[in-house]
CSV table of C-alpha atoms (C1' of nucleotides) in Angstrom, one decimal:
chain,number,residue,atom,x,y,z
A,166,UNK,CA,-58.4,-8.1,-29.7
A,167,UNK,CA,-58.2,-6.6,-26.3
A,168,UNK,CA,-56.7,-3.1,-26.8
A,169,UNK,CA,-60.0,-1.6,-28.3
A,170,UNK,CA,-61.9,-3.0,-25.3
A,171,UNK,CA,-59.3,-1.6,-22.9
A,172,UNK,CA,-59.8,1.8,-24.5
A,173,UNK,CA,-63.6,1.6,-24.4
A,174,UNK,CA,-63.4,0.8,-20.7
A,175,UNK,CA,-61.1,3.7,-20.1
A,176,UNK,CA,-63.3,6.1,-22.1
A,177,UNK,CA,-66.4,4.9,-20.3
A,178,UNK,CA,-64.7,5.7,-17.0
A,179,UNK,CA,-63.9,9.1,-18.3
A,180,UNK,CA,-63.9,10.7,-21.8
A,181,UNK,CA,-60.3,11.5,-22.7
A,182,UNK,CA,-57.9,12.6,-25.4
A,183,UNK,CA,-55.2,10.3,-26.8
A,184,UNK,CA,-52.5,11.7,-24.6
A,185,UNK,CA,-54.7,11.5,-21.5
A,186,UNK,CA,-55.4,7.8,-22.3
A,187,UNK,CA,-51.7,7.2,-22.8
A,188,UNK,CA,-51.1,8.6,-19.3
A,189,UNK,CA,-53.8,6.4,-17.9
A,190,UNK,CA,-52.3,3.4,-19.6
A,191,UNK,CA,-49.0,4.2,-17.9
A,192,UNK,CA,-50.8,4.0,-14.5
A,193,UNK,CA,-53.9,2.1,-13.5
A,194,UNK,CA,-55.0,0.4,-16.7
A,195,UNK,CA,-51.5,-0.2,-17.8
A,196,UNK,CA,-51.0,-2.4,-14.7
A,197,UNK,CA,-52.7,-5.2,-16.6
A,198,UNK,CA,-52.9,-3.9,-20.2
A,199,UNK,CA,-50.1,-1.7,-21.4
A,200,UNK,CA,-50.1,0.3,-24.6
A,201,UNK,CA,-48.0,3.0,-26.3
A,202,UNK,CA,-49.4,6.3,-27.6
A,203,UNK,CA,-48.9,5.1,-31.2
A,204,UNK,CA,-51.1,2.1,-30.6
A,205,UNK,CA,-53.7,4.2,-28.9
A,206,UNK,CA,-54.0,6.8,-31.7
A,207,UNK,CA,-54.2,4.0,-34.3
A,208,UNK,CA,-56.9,2.3,-32.3
A,209,UNK,CA,-58.9,5.5,-31.6
A,210,UNK,CA,-59.0,6.0,-35.4
A,211,UNK,CA,-60.4,2.6,-35.9
A,212,UNK,CA,-63.0,2.8,-33.1
A,213,UNK,CA,-64.2,6.2,-34.5
A,214,UNK,CA,-64.3,4.9,-38.1
A,215,UNK,CA,-66.3,1.9,-36.8
A,216,UNK,CA,-68.8,4.0,-35.0
A,217,UNK,CA,-68.0,2.8,-31.5
A,218,UNK,CA,-66.7,6.2,-30.2
A,219,UNK,CA,-66.9,9.8,-31.4
A,220,UNK,CA,-64.9,12.9,-30.9
A,221,UNK,CA,-66.6,15.4,-28.6
A,222,UNK,CA,-68.1,18.3,-30.6
A,223,UNK,CA,-65.8,20.7,-28.8
A,224,UNK,CA,-62.7,18.8,-30.1
A,225,UNK,CA,-60.6,20.4,-32.8
A,226,UNK,CA,-59.5,18.3,-35.8
A,227,UNK,CA,-56.1,19.8,-36.6
A,228,UNK,CA,-52.9,18.1,-35.8
A,229,UNK,CA,-51.4,19.1,-32.5
A,230,UNK,CA,-54.8,20.1,-31.1
A,231,UNK,CA,-56.4,18.1,-28.3
A,232,UNK,CA,-59.2,15.8,-29.4
A,233,UNK,CA,-61.4,14.2,-26.8
A,234,UNK,CA,-63.5,11.1,-27.4
A,235,UNK,CA,-66.5,9.5,-25.8
A,236,UNK,CA,-68.1,6.1,-26.1
A,237,UNK,CA,-71.3,5.7,-28.3
A,238,UNK,CA,-74.0,3.2,-27.4
A,239,UNK,CA,-72.7,0.7,-30.0
A,240,UNK,CA,-69.3,0.9,-28.2
A,241,UNK,CA,-70.9,0.1,-24.8
A,242,UNK,CA,-72.8,-2.8,-26.3
A,243,UNK,CA,-69.6,-4.2,-27.9
A,244,UNK,CA,-67.7,-3.9,-24.6
A,245,UNK,CA,-70.5,-5.7,-22.7
A,246,UNK,CA,-70.6,-8.5,-25.4
A,247,UNK,CA,-66.8,-8.9,-25.2
A,248,UNK,CA,-66.8,-8.9,-21.4
A,249,UNK,CA,-69.4,-11.6,-21.1
A,250,UNK,CA,-67.9,-13.8,-23.9
A,251,UNK,CA,-66.0,-16.9,-23.0
A,252,UNK,CA,-62.2,-16.7,-23.6
A,253,UNK,CA,-59.5,-19.3,-23.1
A,254,UNK,CA,-56.6,-18.3,-20.8
A,255,UNK,CA,-53.5,-17.5,-22.8
A,256,UNK,CA,-50.5,-19.7,-22.2
A,257,UNK,CA,-47.7,-18.1,-20.1
A,258,UNK,CA,-44.8,-16.5,-22.0
A,259,UNK,CA,-42.1,-15.5,-19.7
A,260,UNK,CA,-38.5,-14.6,-20.7
A,261,UNK,CA,-37.0,-15.0,-17.3
A,262,UNK,CA,-38.2,-18.6,-17.1
A,263,UNK,CA,-36.9,-19.3,-20.6
A,264,UNK,CA,-33.5,-17.8,-19.6
A,265,UNK,CA,-33.3,-20.1,-16.6
A,266,UNK,CA,-34.1,-23.1,-18.8
A,267,UNK,CA,-31.3,-21.9,-21.2
A,268,UNK,CA,-29.0,-21.5,-18.2
A,269,UNK,CA,-29.4,-25.2,-17.5
A,270,UNK,CA,-27.7,-25.7,-20.9
A,271,UNK,CA,-25.2,-22.9,-21.3
A,272,UNK,CA,-24.5,-22.0,-17.6
A,273,UNK,CA,-25.7,-19.5,-15.1
A,274,UNK,CA,-23.0,-16.9,-15.6
A,275,UNK,CA,-24.4,-13.4,-15.3
A,276,UNK,CA,-28.0,-14.3,-14.7
A,277,UNK,CA,-28.0,-14.0,-10.9
A,278,UNK,CA,-27.4,-10.2,-11.0
A,279,UNK,CA,-30.4,-9.9,-13.2
A,280,UNK,CA,-32.5,-12.0,-10.9
A,281,UNK,CA,-31.6,-9.8,-8.0
A,282,UNK,CA,-32.5,-6.7,-10.1
A,283,UNK,CA,-35.9,-8.3,-10.9
A,284,UNK,CA,-36.4,-9.0,-7.2
A,285,UNK,CA,-35.9,-5.3,-6.4
A,286,UNK,CA,-38.3,-4.2,-9.2
A,287,UNK,CA,-41.0,-6.6,-8.1
A,288,UNK,CA,-40.7,-5.5,-4.4
A,289,UNK,CA,-41.1,-1.9,-5.5
A,290,UNK,CA,-44.1,-2.8,-7.6
A,291,UNK,CA,-45.6,-4.7,-4.7
A,292,UNK,CA,-45.1,-1.7,-2.4
A,293,UNK,CA,-46.8,0.6,-4.9
A,294,UNK,CA,-49.9,-1.7,-5.2
A,295,UNK,CA,-50.1,-2.0,-1.5
A,296,UNK,CA,-50.0,1.8,-1.2
A,297,UNK,CA,-52.9,2.0,-3.7
A,298,UNK,CA,-54.8,-0.6,-1.8
A,299,UNK,CA,-54.5,1.4,1.5
A,300,UNK,CA,-55.4,4.7,-0.3
A,301,UNK,CA,-58.3,3.5,-2.5
A,302,UNK,CA,-59.8,0.5,-0.7
A,303,UNK,CA,-60.2,1.2,3.0
A,304,UNK,CA,-62.4,-1.4,4.7
A,305,UNK,CA,-66.1,-0.8,4.7
A,306,UNK,CA,-67.1,0.4,1.2
A,307,UNK,CA,-68.9,-2.2,-0.7
A,308,UNK,CA,-70.4,-1.4,-4.0
A,309,UNK,CA,-70.0,-4.0,-6.8
A,310,UNK,CA,-67.7,-1.6,-8.6
A,311,UNK,CA,-65.4,-1.3,-5.6
A,312,UNK,CA,-65.3,-5.0,-5.2
A,313,UNK,CA,-64.4,-5.6,-8.8
A,314,UNK,CA,-61.7,-3.1,-8.9
A,315,UNK,CA,-60.4,-4.4,-5.6
A,316,UNK,CA,-60.1,-8.0,-6.8
A,317,UNK,CA,-58.2,-6.8,-9.9
A,318,UNK,CA,-55.8,-5.0,-7.6
A,319,UNK,CA,-55.5,-8.1,-5.4
A,320,UNK,CA,-54.4,-10.0,-8.5
A,321,UNK,CA,-51.6,-7.5,-9.0
A,322,UNK,CA,-50.6,-7.7,-5.3
A,323,UNK,CA,-50.7,-11.5,-5.3
A,324,UNK,CA,-48.7,-11.8,-8.5
A,325,UNK,CA,-46.0,-9.5,-7.3
A,326,UNK,CA,-45.9,-11.4,-4.0
A,327,UNK,CA,-45.5,-14.6,-6.0
A,328,UNK,CA,-42.5,-13.2,-8.0
A,329,UNK,CA,-40.7,-11.8,-4.9
A,330,UNK,CA,-41.1,-15.1,-3.1
A,331,UNK,CA,-40.1,-17.2,-6.1
A,332,UNK,CA,-37.1,-15.0,-6.9
A,333,UNK,CA,-36.0,-15.1,-3.3
A,334,UNK,CA,-36.2,-18.9,-3.2
A,335,UNK,CA,-34.5,-19.2,-6.7
A,336,UNK,CA,-31.6,-17.1,-5.6
A,337,UNK,CA,-31.1,-19.2,-2.5
A,338,UNK,CA,-31.2,-22.3,-4.7
A,339,UNK,CA,-28.5,-20.9,-7.0
A,340,UNK,CA,-26.3,-19.2,-4.5
A,341,UNK,CA,-26.5,-21.6,-1.6
A,342,UNK,CA,-24.7,-24.9,-1.3
A,343,UNK,CA,-28.2,-26.3,-1.7
B,2,UNK,CA,-36.6,-11.7,-29.6
B,3,UNK,CA,-37.1,-14.8,-27.5
B,4,UNK,CA,-38.3,-17.4,-29.9
B,5,UNK,CA,-34.9,-18.0,-31.6
B,6,UNK,CA,-33.4,-18.5,-28.1
B,7,UNK,CA,-36.2,-20.9,-27.1
B,8,UNK,CA,-35.4,-22.9,-30.2
B,9,UNK,CA,-31.6,-22.8,-29.6
B,10,UNK,CA,-32.2,-24.1,-26.1
B,11,UNK,CA,-34.5,-26.9,-27.3
B,12,UNK,CA,-32.0,-27.9,-30.0
B,13,UNK,CA,-29.1,-28.0,-27.6
B,14,UNK,CA,-31.1,-30.2,-25.3
B,15,UNK,CA,-31.7,-32.5,-28.3
B,16,UNK,CA,-31.3,-32.0,-32.1
B,17,UNK,CA,-34.7,-32.1,-33.7
B,18,UNK,CA,-36.8,-31.5,-36.8
B,19,UNK,CA,-39.4,-28.8,-37.1
B,20,UNK,CA,-42.2,-31.1,-36.3
B,21,UNK,CA,-40.4,-32.6,-33.3
B,22,UNK,CA,-39.8,-29.1,-32.0
B,23,UNK,CA,-43.4,-28.2,-32.5
B,24,UNK,CA,-44.3,-31.2,-30.3
B,25,UNK,CA,-41.8,-30.2,-27.6
B,26,UNK,CA,-43.3,-26.7,-27.7
B,27,UNK,CA,-46.7,-28.2,-27.0
B,28,UNK,CA,-45.3,-29.8,-23.8
B,29,UNK,CA,-42.4,-28.7,-21.7
B,30,UNK,CA,-41.0,-25.7,-23.4
B,31,UNK,CA,-44.4,-24.4,-24.4
B,32,UNK,CA,-45.3,-24.2,-20.7
B,33,UNK,CA,-43.5,-20.9,-20.6
B,34,UNK,CA,-42.9,-20.1,-24.3
B,35,UNK,CA,-45.5,-21.4,-26.8
B,36,UNK,CA,-45.1,-21.4,-30.6
B,37,UNK,CA,-46.9,-22.8,-33.6
B,38,UNK,CA,-45.2,-24.8,-36.3
B,39,UNK,CA,-45.4,-21.9,-38.7
B,40,UNK,CA,-43.4,-19.7,-36.4
B,41,UNK,CA,-40.9,-22.5,-35.8
B,42,UNK,CA,-40.3,-23.2,-39.5
B,43,UNK,CA,-39.8,-19.5,-40.2
B,44,UNK,CA,-37.4,-19.2,-37.3
B,45,UNK,CA,-35.5,-22.3,-38.2
B,46,UNK,CA,-34.9,-20.8,-41.7
B,47,UNK,CA,-33.6,-17.6,-40.2
B,48,UNK,CA,-31.3,-19.3,-37.7
B,49,UNK,CA,-29.9,-21.5,-40.5
B,50,UNK,CA,-29.4,-18.5,-42.8
B,51,UNK,CA,-27.6,-16.6,-39.9
B,52,UNK,CA,-25.3,-19.5,-39.3
B,53,UNK,CA,-26.5,-20.3,-35.7
B,54,UNK,CA,-27.8,-23.8,-36.6
B,55,UNK,CA,-27.3,-26.2,-39.4
B,56,UNK,CA,-29.3,-29.1,-40.9
B,57,UNK,CA,-27.7,-32.4,-40.1
B,58,UNK,CA,-25.9,-33.9,-43.1
B,59,UNK,CA,-28.3,-36.8,-43.1
B,60,UNK,CA,-31.3,-34.5,-43.5
B,61,UNK,CA,-33.0,-34.5,-46.9
B,62,UNK,CA,-33.9,-31.1,-48.4
B,63,UNK,CA,-37.1,-31.8,-50.3
B,64,UNK,CA,-40.5,-30.7,-49.0
B,65,UNK,CA,-42.3,-33.3,-47.0
B,66,UNK,CA,-39.0,-34.9,-45.9
B,67,UNK,CA,-37.8,-34.7,-42.4
B,68,UNK,CA,-34.9,-32.3,-41.8
B,69,UNK,CA,-33.1,-32.3,-38.5
B,70,UNK,CA,-31.1,-29.4,-37.1
B,71,UNK,CA,-28.3,-29.0,-34.6
B,72,UNK,CA,-26.8,-25.9,-32.9
B,73,UNK,CA,-23.5,-24.5,-34.2
B,74,UNK,CA,-20.9,-22.9,-31.9
B,75,UNK,CA,-22.1,-19.4,-32.9
B,76,UNK,CA,-25.6,-20.4,-31.8
B,77,UNK,CA,-24.4,-21.6,-28.4
B,78,UNK,CA,-22.5,-18.3,-28.0
B,79,UNK,CA,-25.5,-16.2,-28.9
B,80,UNK,CA,-27.7,-18.2,-26.4
B,81,UNK,CA,-25.1,-17.7,-23.6
B,82,UNK,CA,-24.9,-14.0,-24.4
B,83,UNK,CA,-28.7,-13.6,-24.4
B,84,UNK,CA,-29.1,-15.6,-21.2
B,85,UNK,CA,-26.6,-13.5,-19.3
B,86,UNK,CA,-27.9,-10.1,-20.7
B,87,UNK,CA,-30.0,-7.9,-18.4
B,88,UNK,CA,-33.7,-7.7,-19.5
B,89,UNK,CA,-36.5,-5.7,-17.9
B,90,UNK,CA,-39.6,-7.6,-16.8
B,91,UNK,CA,-42.5,-7.2,-19.2
B,92,UNK,CA,-45.6,-5.5,-17.9
B,93,UNK,CA,-48.5,-7.9,-17.3
B,94,UNK,CA,-51.1,-8.3,-20.0
B,95,UNK,CA,-54.1,-10.2,-18.9
B,96,UNK,CA,-57.4,-10.3,-20.6
B,97,UNK,CA,-59.3,-11.7,-17.6
B,98,UNK,CA,-58.3,-8.8,-15.4
B,99,UNK,CA,-59.2,-6.4,-18.1
B,100,UNK,CA,-62.6,-8.0,-18.4
B,101,UNK,CA,-63.2,-7.6,-14.7
B,102,UNK,CA,-62.3,-4.0,-14.9
B,103,UNK,CA,-64.7,-3.6,-17.8
B,104,UNK,CA,-67.4,-5.5,-15.8
B,105,UNK,CA,-67.1,-2.7,-13.2
B,106,UNK,CA,-68.5,-0.4,-15.9
B,107,UNK,CA,-70.8,-2.6,-18.0
B,108,UNK,CA,-71.9,-5.2,-15.5
B,109,UNK,CA,-70.9,-8.7,-14.5
B,110,UNK,CA,-73.5,-10.5,-16.6
B,111,UNK,CA,-72.0,-13.7,-18.0
B,112,UNK,CA,-68.5,-13.4,-16.7
B,113,UNK,CA,-68.9,-15.7,-13.6
B,114,UNK,CA,-69.4,-18.8,-15.7
B,115,UNK,CA,-66.1,-18.1,-17.5
B,116,UNK,CA,-64.4,-17.5,-14.2
B,117,UNK,CA,-65.5,-20.9,-13.0
B,118,UNK,CA,-64.3,-22.4,-16.3
B,119,UNK,CA,-60.9,-20.8,-15.8
B,120,UNK,CA,-60.7,-22.1,-12.3
B,121,UNK,CA,-61.3,-25.7,-13.6
B,122,UNK,CA,-58.6,-25.2,-16.3
B,123,UNK,CA,-56.0,-23.8,-13.8
B,124,UNK,CA,-56.7,-26.6,-11.3
B,125,UNK,CA,-56.1,-29.2,-14.1
B,126,UNK,CA,-52.8,-27.4,-15.1
B,127,UNK,CA,-51.7,-27.3,-11.5
B,128,UNK,CA,-52.4,-31.1,-11.1
B,129,UNK,CA,-50.4,-31.7,-14.3
B,130,UNK,CA,-47.4,-29.7,-13.1
B,131,UNK,CA,-47.5,-31.4,-9.7
B,132,UNK,CA,-47.5,-34.8,-11.4
B,133,UNK,CA,-44.4,-33.8,-13.4
B,134,UNK,CA,-42.7,-32.7,-10.2
B,135,UNK,CA,-43.4,-36.0,-8.6
B,136,UNK,CA,-42.2,-37.9,-11.7
B,137,UNK,CA,-39.1,-35.8,-12.7
B,138,UNK,CA,-37.9,-34.3,-9.4
B,139,UNK,CA,-37.8,-36.8,-6.6
B,140,UNK,CA,-36.0,-35.5,-3.6
B,141,UNK,CA,-32.2,-36.1,-3.5
B,142,UNK,CA,-30.8,-35.4,-7.0
B,143,UNK,CA,-28.9,-32.2,-7.0
B,144,UNK,CA,-27.0,-31.2,-10.1
B,145,UNK,CA,-27.2,-27.6,-11.1
B,146,UNK,CA,-29.3,-28.5,-14.2
B,147,UNK,CA,-31.8,-30.3,-12.0
B,148,UNK,CA,-32.1,-27.4,-9.7
B,149,UNK,CA,-32.6,-24.9,-12.6
B,150,UNK,CA,-35.3,-27.0,-14.3
B,151,UNK,CA,-37.0,-27.5,-10.9
B,152,UNK,CA,-37.2,-23.8,-10.0
B,153,UNK,CA,-38.8,-23.2,-13.5
B,154,UNK,CA,-41.4,-25.9,-12.8
B,155,UNK,CA,-41.9,-24.4,-9.3
B,156,UNK,CA,-42.8,-21.1,-11.0
B,157,UNK,CA,-45.4,-22.8,-13.0
B,158,UNK,CA,-46.8,-24.6,-9.9
B,159,UNK,CA,-46.8,-21.4,-7.9
B,160,UNK,CA,-48.5,-19.4,-10.7
B,161,UNK,CA,-51.3,-21.9,-11.1
B,162,UNK,CA,-51.7,-22.0,-7.4
B,163,UNK,CA,-52.0,-18.2,-7.4
B,164,UNK,CA,-54.7,-18.4,-10.1
B,165,UNK,CA,-56.8,-21.0,-8.4
B,166,UNK,CA,-56.7,-19.2,-5.1
B,167,UNK,CA,-57.4,-15.8,-6.6
B,168,UNK,CA,-60.3,-17.2,-8.8
B,169,UNK,CA,-61.8,-18.9,-5.8
B,170,UNK,CA,-61.7,-15.8,-3.7
B,171,UNK,CA,-63.0,-13.6,-6.6
B,172,UNK,CA,-65.9,-15.9,-7.2
B,173,UNK,CA,-66.8,-15.8,-3.5
B,174,UNK,CA,-66.6,-12.0,-3.7
B,175,UNK,CA,-69.0,-11.8,-6.7
B,176,UNK,CA,-71.4,-14.6,-5.7
B,177,UNK,CA,-71.5,-14.1,-1.9
B,178,UNK,CA,-73.3,-11.4,0.0
B,179,UNK,CA,-69.9,-10.0,0.6
C,204,DC,C1',-38.7,34.6,-29.6
C,205,DG,C1',-36.9,30.3,-28.1
C,206,DG,C1',-37.4,26.2,-25.6
C,207,DA,C1',-40.1,22.9,-23.0
C,208,DA,C1',-44.1,20.5,-22.7
C,209,DC,C1',-48.3,19.3,-24.9
C,210,DA,C1',-50.5,16.8,-28.6
C,211,DT,C1',-51.3,14.0,-32.7
C,212,DG,C1',-49.8,11.4,-35.9
C,213,DT,C1',-46.7,8.2,-40.0
C,214,DA,C1',-43.8,4.6,-41.3
C,215,DA,C1',-41.2,0.5,-41.0
C,216,DC,C1',-40.5,-3.5,-39.0
C,217,DC,C1',-41.0,-7.8,-36.1
C,218,DT,C1',-43.8,-11.2,-33.9
C,219,DG,C1',-47.7,-14.0,-33.6
C,220,DT,C1',-52.1,-16.0,-35.7
C,221,DT,C1',-55.0,-18.1,-39.1
C,222,DA,C1',-55.8,-20.4,-43.3
C,223,DC,C1',-54.2,-22.9,-46.7
C,224,DA,C1',-50.8,-25.8,-49.9
C,225,DT,C1',-47.9,-29.6,-50.9
C,226,DG,C1',-45.4,-33.8,-50.7
C,227,DA,C1',-43.9,-38.3,-48.3
C,228,DT,C1',-44.8,-42.4,-45.5
C,229,DT,C1',-47.4,-45.7,-43.3
C,230,DT,C1',-51.4,-48.7,-42.8
C,231,DC,C1',-55.3,-51.1,-44.0
D,209,DG,C1',-54.8,-47.7,-53.9
D,210,DA,C1',-57.2,-44.8,-50.4
D,211,DA,C1',-56.9,-42.6,-46.0
D,212,DA,C1',-54.5,-41.2,-42.1
D,213,DT,C1',-50.5,-39.3,-40.5
D,214,DC,C1',-46.1,-37.3,-40.9
D,215,DA,C1',-43.6,-33.4,-42.5
D,216,DT,C1',-42.5,-28.9,-44.4
D,217,DG,C1',-43.8,-25.0,-46.0
D,218,DT,C1',-46.5,-20.0,-48.1
D,219,DA,C1',-49.4,-16.1,-47.7
D,220,DA,C1',-52.2,-12.7,-45.6
D,221,DC,C1',-53.0,-10.3,-41.8
D,222,DA,C1',-53.3,-8.4,-36.9
D,223,DG,C1',-51.0,-6.5,-33.0
D,224,DG,C1',-47.0,-4.5,-30.8
D,225,DT,C1',-42.4,-1.9,-31.0
D,226,DT,C1',-39.3,1.7,-32.4
D,227,DA,C1',-38.0,5.7,-34.7
D,228,DC,C1',-39.3,9.7,-36.6
D,229,DA,C1',-42.4,13.9,-38.1
D,230,DT,C1',-45.2,17.7,-37.2
D,231,DG,C1',-47.9,21.2,-35.2
D,232,DT,C1',-49.6,24.0,-30.7
D,233,DT,C1',-49.4,26.2,-26.3
D,234,DC,C1',-47.2,28.0,-22.4
D,235,DC,C1',-43.7,30.4,-20.0
D,236,DG,C1',-39.7,33.0,-19.2
DNA sequence: CGGAACATGTAACCTGTTACATGATTTC
DNA sequence: GAAATCATGTAACAGGTTACATGTTCCG
């Protein structure tokens, strides 16, 4: 039950149409909560039906025509409630770790190339996050919003740092004589 | 499409019944791929139907009676194929980061207690992993299987370390004068 | 007027979650 | 023989993925 709240957050930051939301989910928000346009349209329908958002009066209703949404007070309340509510951390689910565990049984043939590929991808993602940090969070600004958005970005940076370091060490472990 | 491969891996490590698998998914395998008993029974049915595993001849068929499975050659082949195949890393999906982003819009009321709770949970998980490392991976042993299982455990340790450090820093950022 | 890009949707399917159902075995 | 535990399952549903369908606007 997180996608509706991701959409409410995005719409509070800026009222948008479904396609605009899709684009934002491909960038900033999607860095920690991805969604396809099909999911987004389905969820926008539900949120509107439930009275948490509404289409802007200017929005046309016909298929193929842009339709912008904004958050209603009930939607903001629901988002505040959800944000403050206690939630347990979800257990990790990672395919690469599972594949390494499988490789301990069926052999490592072919997996190392993919580890190297992942390392390249994570390095690229890390560079992208660091670029965003340089651009959007220069030292000095200090509103609470800035700080919150910055710690979220820091999580992304630290996670990508973890993956690059772990992949590097793991490749040494598999390649090297040990 | 990872649960069947998680089950194949577990069954290759040791033939088991559904309930035994469920218990193993609550411990070691579940640390990076969790599953409920309902998922496991459904998947065991499919794997058997598809000829990748079979019930041991000794296993009874009646409801309520233990039924053990082992992996067939076709199952081992499929696992090896899947392990070697290239797969893209899945984008991150993390509720806590989403909540912090939402908190930048609707306020941080109530979220800090939950951050502290998460910190406690992650510290406990880290301690558990470190205990497993001490117990199962003393310095010296050096088969490829050992190394593979160890790097997987290291990933768990490093990830929990990341969370404890990031949560600590984030709480300072929110509590402190900044 | 034709094609690209914009824009909104439907449908089918798979995975994961929650609640419940049923029978067998052990223990007191 | 009642209760706890072991053990296997069914059913309904929610969320995510993939493939496809349809209409509009812009631009050459």
